[in-house]
C-alpha positions as a LaTeX table, in Angstrom:
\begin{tabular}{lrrr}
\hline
Residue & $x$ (\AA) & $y$ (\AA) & $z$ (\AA) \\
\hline
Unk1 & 0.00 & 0.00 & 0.00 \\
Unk2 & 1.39 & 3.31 & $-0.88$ \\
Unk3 & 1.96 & 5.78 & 2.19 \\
Unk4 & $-0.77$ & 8.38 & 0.43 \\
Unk5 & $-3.66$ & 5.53 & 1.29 \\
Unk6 & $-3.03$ & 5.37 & 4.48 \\
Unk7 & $-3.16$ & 9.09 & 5.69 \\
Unk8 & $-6.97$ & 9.32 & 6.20 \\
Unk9 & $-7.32$ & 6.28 & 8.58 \\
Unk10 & $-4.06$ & 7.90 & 10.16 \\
Unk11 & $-5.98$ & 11.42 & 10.47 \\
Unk12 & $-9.11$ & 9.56 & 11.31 \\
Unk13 & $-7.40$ & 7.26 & 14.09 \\
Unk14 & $-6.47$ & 10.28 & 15.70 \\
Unk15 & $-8.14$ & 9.80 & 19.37 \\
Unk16 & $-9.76$ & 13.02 & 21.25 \\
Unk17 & $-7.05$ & 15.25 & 22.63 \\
Unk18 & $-7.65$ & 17.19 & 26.14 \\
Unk19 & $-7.02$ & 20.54 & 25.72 \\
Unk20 & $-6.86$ & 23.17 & 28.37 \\
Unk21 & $-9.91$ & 24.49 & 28.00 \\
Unk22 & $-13.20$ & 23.48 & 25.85 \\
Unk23 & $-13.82$ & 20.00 & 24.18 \\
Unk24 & $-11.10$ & 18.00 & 23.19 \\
Unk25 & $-9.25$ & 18.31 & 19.94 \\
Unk26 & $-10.15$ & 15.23 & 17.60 \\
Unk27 & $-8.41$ & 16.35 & 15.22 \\
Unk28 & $-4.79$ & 18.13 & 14.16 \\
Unk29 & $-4.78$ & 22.04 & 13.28 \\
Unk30 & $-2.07$ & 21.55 & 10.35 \\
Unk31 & $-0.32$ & 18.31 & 9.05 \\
Unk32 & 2.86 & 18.77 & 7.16 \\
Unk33 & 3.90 & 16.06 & 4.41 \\
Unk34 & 6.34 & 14.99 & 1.90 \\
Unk35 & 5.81 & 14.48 & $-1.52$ \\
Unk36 & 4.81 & 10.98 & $-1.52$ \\
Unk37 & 1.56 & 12.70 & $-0.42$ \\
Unk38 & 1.05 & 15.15 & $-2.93$ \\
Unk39 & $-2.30$ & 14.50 & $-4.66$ \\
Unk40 & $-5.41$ & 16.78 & $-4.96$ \\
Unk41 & $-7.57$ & 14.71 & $-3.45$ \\
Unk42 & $-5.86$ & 14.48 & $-0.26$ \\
Unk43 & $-5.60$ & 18.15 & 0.19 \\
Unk44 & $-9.56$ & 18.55 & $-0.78$ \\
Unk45 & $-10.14$ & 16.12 & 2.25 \\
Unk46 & $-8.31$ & 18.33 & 4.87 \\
Unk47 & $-9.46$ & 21.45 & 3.73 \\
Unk48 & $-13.00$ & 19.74 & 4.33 \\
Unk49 & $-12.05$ & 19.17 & 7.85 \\
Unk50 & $-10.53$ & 22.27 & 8.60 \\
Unk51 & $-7.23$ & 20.94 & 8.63 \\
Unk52 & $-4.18$ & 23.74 & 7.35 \\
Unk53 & $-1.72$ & 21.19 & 5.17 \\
Unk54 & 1.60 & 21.86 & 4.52 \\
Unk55 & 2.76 & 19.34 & 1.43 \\
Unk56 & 5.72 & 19.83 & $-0.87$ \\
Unk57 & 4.80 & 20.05 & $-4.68$ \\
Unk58 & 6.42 & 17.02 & $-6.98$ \\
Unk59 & 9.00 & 18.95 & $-9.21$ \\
Unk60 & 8.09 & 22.34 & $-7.56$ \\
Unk61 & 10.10 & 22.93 & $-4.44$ \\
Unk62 & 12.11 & 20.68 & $-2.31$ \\
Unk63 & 10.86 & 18.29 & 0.34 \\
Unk64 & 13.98 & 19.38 & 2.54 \\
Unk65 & 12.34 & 22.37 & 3.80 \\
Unk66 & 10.35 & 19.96 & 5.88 \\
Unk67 & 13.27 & 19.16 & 7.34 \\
Unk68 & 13.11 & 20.20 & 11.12 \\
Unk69 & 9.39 & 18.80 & 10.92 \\
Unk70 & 10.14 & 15.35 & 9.26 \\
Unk71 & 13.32 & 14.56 & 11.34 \\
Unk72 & 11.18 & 14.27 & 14.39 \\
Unk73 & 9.22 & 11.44 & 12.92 \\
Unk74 & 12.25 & 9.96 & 11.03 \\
Unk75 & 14.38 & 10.11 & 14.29 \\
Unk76 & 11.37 & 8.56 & 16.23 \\
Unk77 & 10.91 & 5.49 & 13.61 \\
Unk78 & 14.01 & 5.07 & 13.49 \\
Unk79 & 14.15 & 4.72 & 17.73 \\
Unk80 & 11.62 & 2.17 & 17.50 \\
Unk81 & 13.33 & 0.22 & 14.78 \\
Unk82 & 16.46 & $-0.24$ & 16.98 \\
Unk83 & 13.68 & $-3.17$ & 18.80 \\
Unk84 & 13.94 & $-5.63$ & 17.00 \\
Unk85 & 10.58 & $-7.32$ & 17.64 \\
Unk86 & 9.67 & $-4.59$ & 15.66 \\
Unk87 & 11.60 & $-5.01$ & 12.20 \\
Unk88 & 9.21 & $-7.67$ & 11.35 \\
Unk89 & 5.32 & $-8.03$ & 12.36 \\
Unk90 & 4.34 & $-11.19$ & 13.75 \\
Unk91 & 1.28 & $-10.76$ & 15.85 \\
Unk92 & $-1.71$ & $-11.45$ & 14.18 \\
Unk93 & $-4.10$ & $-9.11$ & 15.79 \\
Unk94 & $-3.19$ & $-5.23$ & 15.41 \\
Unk95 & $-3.78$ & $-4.57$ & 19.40 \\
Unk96 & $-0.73$ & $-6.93$ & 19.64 \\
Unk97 & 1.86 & $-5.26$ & 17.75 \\
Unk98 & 0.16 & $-2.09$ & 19.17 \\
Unk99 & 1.21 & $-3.14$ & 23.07 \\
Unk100 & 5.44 & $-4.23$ & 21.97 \\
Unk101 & 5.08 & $-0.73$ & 19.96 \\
Unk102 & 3.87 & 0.90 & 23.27 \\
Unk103 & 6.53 & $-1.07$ & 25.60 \\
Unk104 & 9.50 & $-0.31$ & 22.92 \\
Unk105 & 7.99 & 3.69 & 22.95 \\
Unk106 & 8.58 & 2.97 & 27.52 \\
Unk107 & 11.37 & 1.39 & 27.02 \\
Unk108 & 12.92 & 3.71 & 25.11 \\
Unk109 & 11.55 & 6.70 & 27.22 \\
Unk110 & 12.87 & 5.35 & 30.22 \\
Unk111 & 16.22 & 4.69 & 28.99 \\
Unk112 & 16.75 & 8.39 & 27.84 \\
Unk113 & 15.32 & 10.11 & 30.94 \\
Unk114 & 17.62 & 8.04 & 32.98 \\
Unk115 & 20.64 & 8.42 & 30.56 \\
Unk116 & 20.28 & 12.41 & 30.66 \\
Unk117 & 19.29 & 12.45 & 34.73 \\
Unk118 & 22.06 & 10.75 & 35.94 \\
Unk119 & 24.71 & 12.13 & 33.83 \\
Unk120 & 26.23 & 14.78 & 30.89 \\
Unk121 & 28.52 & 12.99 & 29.10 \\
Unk122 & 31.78 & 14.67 & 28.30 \\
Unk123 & 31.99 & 14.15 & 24.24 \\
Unk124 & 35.42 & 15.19 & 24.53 \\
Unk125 & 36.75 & 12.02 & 26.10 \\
Unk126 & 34.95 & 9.25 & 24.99 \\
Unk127 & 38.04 & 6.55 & 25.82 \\
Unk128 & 37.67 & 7.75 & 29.46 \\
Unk129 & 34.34 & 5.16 & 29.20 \\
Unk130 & 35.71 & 2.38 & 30.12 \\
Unk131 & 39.48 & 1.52 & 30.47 \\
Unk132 & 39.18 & $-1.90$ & 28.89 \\
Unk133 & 38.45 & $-1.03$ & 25.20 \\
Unk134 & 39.58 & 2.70 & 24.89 \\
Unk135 & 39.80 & 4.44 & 21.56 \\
Unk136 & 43.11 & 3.12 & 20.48 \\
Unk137 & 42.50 & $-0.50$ & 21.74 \\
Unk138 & 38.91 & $-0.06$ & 19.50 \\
Unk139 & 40.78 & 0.67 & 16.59 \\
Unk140 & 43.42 & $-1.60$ & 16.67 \\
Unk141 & 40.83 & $-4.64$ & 16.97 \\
Unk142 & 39.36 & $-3.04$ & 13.69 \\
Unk143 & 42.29 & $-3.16$ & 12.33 \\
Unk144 & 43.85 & $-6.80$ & 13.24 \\
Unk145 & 40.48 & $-8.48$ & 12.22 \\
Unk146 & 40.20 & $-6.72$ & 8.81 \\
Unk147 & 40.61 & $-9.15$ & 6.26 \\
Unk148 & 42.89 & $-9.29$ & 3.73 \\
Unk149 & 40.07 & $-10.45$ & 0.72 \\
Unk150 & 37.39 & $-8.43$ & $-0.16$ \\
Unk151 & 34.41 & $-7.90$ & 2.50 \\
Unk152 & 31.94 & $-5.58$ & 0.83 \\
Unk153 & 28.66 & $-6.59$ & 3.56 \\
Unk154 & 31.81 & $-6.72$ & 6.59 \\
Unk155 & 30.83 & $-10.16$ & 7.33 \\
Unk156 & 34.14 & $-11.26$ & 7.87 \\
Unk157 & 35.33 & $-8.48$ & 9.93 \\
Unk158 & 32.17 & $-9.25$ & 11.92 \\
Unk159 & 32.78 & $-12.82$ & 12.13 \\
Unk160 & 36.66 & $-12.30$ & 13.61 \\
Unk161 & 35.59 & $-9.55$ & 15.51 \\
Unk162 & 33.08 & $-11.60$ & 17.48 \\
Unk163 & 35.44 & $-14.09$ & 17.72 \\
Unk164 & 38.36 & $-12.20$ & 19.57 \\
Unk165 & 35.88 & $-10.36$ & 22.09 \\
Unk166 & 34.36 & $-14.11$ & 22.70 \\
Unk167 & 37.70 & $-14.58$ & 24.19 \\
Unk168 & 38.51 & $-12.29$ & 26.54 \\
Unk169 & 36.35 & $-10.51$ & 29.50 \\
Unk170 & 32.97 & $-8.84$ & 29.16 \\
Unk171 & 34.33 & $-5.97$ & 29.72 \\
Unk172 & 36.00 & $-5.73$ & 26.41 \\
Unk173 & 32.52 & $-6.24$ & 25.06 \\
Unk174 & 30.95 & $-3.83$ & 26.54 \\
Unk175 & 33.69 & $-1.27$ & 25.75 \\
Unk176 & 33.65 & $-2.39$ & 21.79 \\
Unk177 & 30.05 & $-1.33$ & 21.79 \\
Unk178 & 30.43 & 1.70 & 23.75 \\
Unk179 & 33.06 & 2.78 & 21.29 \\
Unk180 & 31.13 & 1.45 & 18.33 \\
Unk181 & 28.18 & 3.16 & 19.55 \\
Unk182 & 30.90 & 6.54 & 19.69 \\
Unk183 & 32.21 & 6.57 & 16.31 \\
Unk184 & 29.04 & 5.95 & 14.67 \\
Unk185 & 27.27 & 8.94 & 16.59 \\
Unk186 & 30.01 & 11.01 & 15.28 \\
Unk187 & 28.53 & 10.09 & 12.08 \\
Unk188 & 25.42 & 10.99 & 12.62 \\
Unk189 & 25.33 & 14.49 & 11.17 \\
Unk190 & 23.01 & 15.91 & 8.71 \\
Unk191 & 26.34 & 16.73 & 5.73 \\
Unk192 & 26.18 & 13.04 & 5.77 \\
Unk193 & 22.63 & 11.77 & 6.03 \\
Unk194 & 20.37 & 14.58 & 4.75 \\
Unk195 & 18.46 & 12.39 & 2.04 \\
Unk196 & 19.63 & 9.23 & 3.05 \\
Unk197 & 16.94 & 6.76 & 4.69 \\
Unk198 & 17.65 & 5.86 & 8.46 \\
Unk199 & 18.85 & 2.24 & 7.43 \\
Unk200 & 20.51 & 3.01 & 4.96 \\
Unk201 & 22.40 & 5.67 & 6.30 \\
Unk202 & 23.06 & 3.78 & 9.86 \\
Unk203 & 24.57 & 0.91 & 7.53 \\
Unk204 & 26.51 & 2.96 & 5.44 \\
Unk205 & 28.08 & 4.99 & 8.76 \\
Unk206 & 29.22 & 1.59 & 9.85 \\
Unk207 & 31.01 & 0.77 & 6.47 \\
Unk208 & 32.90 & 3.94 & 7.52 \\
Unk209 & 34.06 & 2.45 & 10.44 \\
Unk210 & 34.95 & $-1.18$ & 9.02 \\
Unk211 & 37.21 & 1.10 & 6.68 \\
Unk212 & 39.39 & 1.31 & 9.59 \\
Unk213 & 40.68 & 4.88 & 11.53 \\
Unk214 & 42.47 & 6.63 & 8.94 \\
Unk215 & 39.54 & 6.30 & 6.45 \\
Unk216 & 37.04 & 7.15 & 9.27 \\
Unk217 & 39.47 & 9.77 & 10.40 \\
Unk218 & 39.44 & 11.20 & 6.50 \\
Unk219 & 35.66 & 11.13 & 6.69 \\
Unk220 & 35.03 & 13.37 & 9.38 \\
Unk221 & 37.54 & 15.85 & 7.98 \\
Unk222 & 36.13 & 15.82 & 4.61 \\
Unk223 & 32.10 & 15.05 & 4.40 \\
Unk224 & 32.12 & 14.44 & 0.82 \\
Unk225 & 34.45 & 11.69 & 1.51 \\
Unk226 & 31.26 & 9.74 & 2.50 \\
Unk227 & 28.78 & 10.31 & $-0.36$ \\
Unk228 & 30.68 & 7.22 & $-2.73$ \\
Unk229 & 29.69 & 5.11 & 0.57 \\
Unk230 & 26.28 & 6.30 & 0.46 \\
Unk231 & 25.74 & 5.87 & $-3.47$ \\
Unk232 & 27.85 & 2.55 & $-3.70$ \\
Unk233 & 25.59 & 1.16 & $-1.53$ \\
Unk234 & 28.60 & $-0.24$ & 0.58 \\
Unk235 & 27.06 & $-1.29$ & 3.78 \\
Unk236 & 28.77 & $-2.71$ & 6.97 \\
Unk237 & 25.64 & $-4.41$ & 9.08 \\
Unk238 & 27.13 & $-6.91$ & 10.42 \\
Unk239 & 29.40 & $-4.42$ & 12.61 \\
Unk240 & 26.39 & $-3.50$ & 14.30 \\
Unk241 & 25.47 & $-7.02$ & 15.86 \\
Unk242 & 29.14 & $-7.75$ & 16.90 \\
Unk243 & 28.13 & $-7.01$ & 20.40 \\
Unk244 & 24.84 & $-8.84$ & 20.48 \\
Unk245 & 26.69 & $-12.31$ & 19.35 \\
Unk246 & 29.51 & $-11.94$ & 21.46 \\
Unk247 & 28.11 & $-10.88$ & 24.86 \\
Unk248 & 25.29 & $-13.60$ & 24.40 \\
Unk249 & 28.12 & $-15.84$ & 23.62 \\
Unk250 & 29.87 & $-15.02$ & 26.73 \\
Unk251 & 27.19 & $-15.25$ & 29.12 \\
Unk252 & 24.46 & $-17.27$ & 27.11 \\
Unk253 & 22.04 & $-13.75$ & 27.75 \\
Unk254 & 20.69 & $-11.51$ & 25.01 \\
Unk255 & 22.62 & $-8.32$ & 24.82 \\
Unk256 & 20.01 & $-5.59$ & 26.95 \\
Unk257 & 22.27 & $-2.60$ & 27.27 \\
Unk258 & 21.98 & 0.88 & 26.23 \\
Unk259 & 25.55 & 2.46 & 25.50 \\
Unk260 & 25.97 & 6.43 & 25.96 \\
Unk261 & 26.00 & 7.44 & 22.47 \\
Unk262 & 22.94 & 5.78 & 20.46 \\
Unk263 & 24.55 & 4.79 & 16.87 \\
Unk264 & 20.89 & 5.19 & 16.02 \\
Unk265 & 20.22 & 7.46 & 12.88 \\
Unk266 & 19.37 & 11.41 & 13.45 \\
Unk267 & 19.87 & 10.42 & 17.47 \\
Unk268 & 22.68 & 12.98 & 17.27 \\
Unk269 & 20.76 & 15.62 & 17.69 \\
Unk270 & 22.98 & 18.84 & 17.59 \\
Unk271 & 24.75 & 17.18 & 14.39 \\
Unk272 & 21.62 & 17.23 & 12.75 \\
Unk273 & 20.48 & 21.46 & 13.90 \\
Unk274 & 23.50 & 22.67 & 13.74 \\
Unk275 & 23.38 & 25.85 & 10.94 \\
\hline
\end{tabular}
């Protein structure tokens, strides 16, 4: 189904709204949309309910000036995709996948509040996380498991990766995904993503990072540096679940940690305001 058919069940699905004062609101004051909405016929049906739209024009003007409006939603989906029971549906019944959607949406609530309570983290000094996998130790594990064939999905970086945190403490685990979790946040700025989807740029940051320092290094100095990644189509997802197979591995538990930096796309949220 294309996204344009589903925006008046959306509107309509809408529940009453308490407002401060008089009846509740049961329905939006002004809906902003990309282009994959722009039809007559779904402008007509707003302005019959009184609803101000905001949708870009196909070939007119760009989409991008939606920008600060859309990146809420993308940044949200994109939160929501990082559960997993979410990537595909397998509840029968809607009020199923409705309740994991509402837990993830707690979940994921909970973990930010207490993330941004407790501490500030100092973005400075990232290797001062933890003393078992600083910076330089991350790097240099990068390195010594890069293969020497080619690995254009990184499963064979992955695969040796996994298998050289499998032997050593937890620790080390938890410190690969912490810095992981760093480099890819670094990433996460809108001279690189701006356009990109929030899979595929999330993938294509972590091809950055199987590239090894220097090239990630080169990146971050030089922005354009990443668009070949980004129109190649040279993904890395396998880095991402490096931690999941080894701490699960290790203890025979499914990896439930949050690190301090979500690799998450548009998470980074000053990289994607900044003028």
């Amino acid at each position: 189904m294309h996204d344009s058919q589903g925006l008046e069940p959306l509107v309509r699905g809408i529940p009453p709204i308490r407002s401060r004062r008089g009846p509740r609101r049961r329905r939006p004051a002004k809906l902003h949309a990309d282009k994959g909405y722009d039809y007559n016929h779904l402008r007509r049906w707003l302005r019959r309910r009184g609803i101000r739209h905001r949708i870009a024009r196909k070939g007119v003007e760009s989409s991008q000036r939606l920008g600060r409006h859309r990146w809420v939603v993308e940044r949200t989906v994109s939160w929501l995709a990082g559960c997993r029971r979410l990537h595909r549906r397998y509840e029968r019944k809607a009020e199923h996948f409705l309740a994991f959607v509402g837990i993830a949406a707690t979940l994921i609530g909970y973990r930010r509040l207490a993330r941004t309570s407790t501490w500030h983290p100092d973005l400075s000094h990232p290797s001062a996380m933890l003393s078992d996998m600083n910076e330089n130790a991350f790097w240099q594990l990068i390195e010594a498991c890069t293969p020497s064939v080619p690995d254009p999905e990184g499963d064979e970086l992955a695969a040796a990766l996994t298998a050289r945190l499998t032997n050593g403490p937890v620790a080390n685990v938890v410190g690969f995904a912490e810095q992981l979790s760093w480099a890819l946040y670094r990433l996460d700025r809108k001279e690189y993503g701006d356009g990109l989807s929030s899979d595929q740029f999330l993938y294509t940051r972590a091809a950055v990072v199987a590239a090894g320092r220097e090239e990630f290094e080169r990146v971050l100095r030089s922005p354009e540096r990443f668009m070949p990644y980004a129109n190649d189509l040279v993904w890395a997802e396998a880095l991402l679940y490096v931690p999941d197979n080894a701490y699960k591995h290790l203890t025979g538990e499914e990896w439930d940690r949050s690190t301090r930096y979500s690799y998450e796309s548009y998470s980074n949220t000053a990289g994607w305001t900044a003028a």
